[in-house]
Amino acid sequence: MADLAIRRQKMARFVARLREGLPGRSLFGLGYSNGANILSAVLFAAPRLFDRVVLMHPVVPYEPTPNPALEGLPVLITGGRHDPICPLSLTLKLEDFLRGQGAKVELALHEGGHEVPEAEMARVAEFLGMS
């Protein structure tokens, strides 16, 4: 948790500087596995840094602090129903938390594990308006 807090702070500072340098531009966050865990930690603390967020195979093994600024934020969560690294129960718990905060959550699951199949990438591209 201490390492996650350090990485969250570094990423939040980096993204805030990036956002300042790109006024009026959309900024998307995308993270896979541990990258999704770090991104979700930033999201919980500073959701308005991003215009859209993709969390691919995230694990959030702690109870996030509620944040009303998550309301309306588009978030795509992807994962495998049989992921041995990121259990489906934790993915669904994250989905429930974000929905409870008013985020516009979309969930895209596949029947595999921790791999990223082509259909998952296509869904991410669609969500980000790149398809």
XYZ file of C-alpha atoms in Angstrom:
131
model
C 0.000 0.000 0.000
C 2.907 2.369 0.715
C 4.323 1.748 -2.777
C 0.886 2.297 -4.303
C 0.566 5.644 -2.501
C 3.947 6.797 -3.853
C 3.106 5.730 -7.404
C -0.347 7.331 -7.166
C 1.191 10.667 -6.151
C 3.792 10.542 -8.935
C 1.223 9.664 -11.569
C -1.256 12.309 -10.359
C 1.443 15.016 -10.546
C 2.499 13.871 -14.011
C -1.072 13.827 -15.335
C -1.902 17.199 -13.753
C 1.119 18.791 -15.477
C 0.158 17.116 -18.746
C -3.406 18.375 -18.454
C -2.205 21.928 -17.770
C -0.125 21.800 -20.950
C -3.069 20.626 -23.061
C -5.898 23.019 -22.278
C -9.181 22.103 -23.946
C -7.930 18.644 -24.985
C -9.453 15.362 -23.843
C -7.242 13.211 -21.645
C -7.795 9.470 -21.366
C -6.311 7.153 -18.754
C -5.624 3.502 -19.612
C -3.948 0.939 -17.396
C -3.505 -2.826 -17.543
C -3.049 -5.056 -14.490
C -0.819 -3.220 -11.993
C -1.000 -0.152 -14.225
C -4.780 -0.285 -13.808
C -4.320 -0.535 -10.047
C -2.173 2.593 -9.986
C -4.556 4.384 -12.344
C -7.559 3.457 -10.187
C -5.787 4.849 -7.116
C -5.256 8.147 -8.986
C -8.851 8.025 -10.163
C -10.180 7.654 -6.618
C -8.178 10.678 -5.435
C -8.406 12.956 -8.493
C -11.068 11.753 -10.944
C -11.295 15.008 -12.872
C -7.781 14.588 -14.236
C -9.329 12.319 -16.874
C -12.143 12.552 -19.397
C -12.388 8.766 -19.860
C -10.704 5.882 -18.072
C -10.006 2.265 -19.074
C -9.101 -0.175 -16.295
C -7.970 -3.475 -17.826
C -7.807 -6.399 -15.393
C -7.678 -4.256 -12.227
C -7.451 -5.449 -8.640
C -8.387 -3.067 -5.856
C -7.822 -5.058 -2.659
C -8.836 -2.227 -0.340
C -11.928 -0.121 0.285
C -11.603 3.146 -1.687
C -12.688 6.417 -0.137
C -15.939 7.702 -1.644
C -15.499 10.646 -3.987
C -18.541 12.450 -5.452
C -16.333 13.880 -8.241
C -16.476 10.430 -9.883
C -20.082 11.147 -10.870
C -20.588 11.064 -14.616
C -17.051 9.935 -15.445
C -17.016 7.332 -18.254
C -15.083 4.237 -17.112
C -14.550 0.957 -18.952
C -13.504 -2.035 -16.857
C -12.288 -5.121 -18.707
C -11.224 -8.511 -17.452
C -11.281 -12.245 -17.776
C -13.902 -14.305 -15.992
C -11.188 -16.843 -15.079
C -8.286 -14.472 -14.380
C -6.056 -16.059 -11.707
C -4.291 -12.742 -11.023
C -7.314 -10.427 -10.944
C -10.262 -12.386 -9.542
C -13.660 -11.596 -11.024
C -15.072 -10.907 -7.549
C -12.655 -7.973 -7.101
C -13.429 -6.666 -10.594
C -17.146 -6.701 -9.795
C -16.499 -5.039 -6.428
C -14.699 -2.210 -8.225
C -17.559 -1.912 -10.695
C -20.056 -1.667 -7.825
C -17.982 0.992 -6.055
C -17.662 3.162 -9.151
C -21.348 2.815 -10.012
C -22.166 3.751 -6.416
C -20.194 6.966 -6.915
C -22.196 7.765 -10.053
C -19.521 6.928 -12.619
C -20.775 5.787 -16.032
C -19.296 2.297 -15.882
C -19.175 -0.180 -18.729
C -18.012 -3.725 -18.026
C -16.490 -5.935 -20.734
C -15.555 -9.460 -19.683
C -14.186 -12.362 -21.696
C -14.124 -16.063 -20.859
C -10.348 -16.243 -20.470
C -7.832 -15.234 -17.854
C -5.225 -12.483 -17.624
C -4.520 -12.375 -21.363
C -5.862 -9.568 -23.552
C -7.713 -11.014 -26.536
C -8.303 -9.073 -29.727
C -11.994 -8.556 -28.877
C -11.006 -6.838 -25.618
C -8.705 -4.455 -27.474
C -11.479 -3.751 -29.982
C -13.828 -2.856 -27.106
C -11.222 -0.510 -25.617
C -10.740 1.174 -29.003
C -14.506 1.570 -29.364
C -14.820 3.080 -25.874
C -12.057 5.572 -26.625
C -13.621 6.468 -29.989
C -10.784 4.983 -31.989
C -12.661 2.368 -33.987
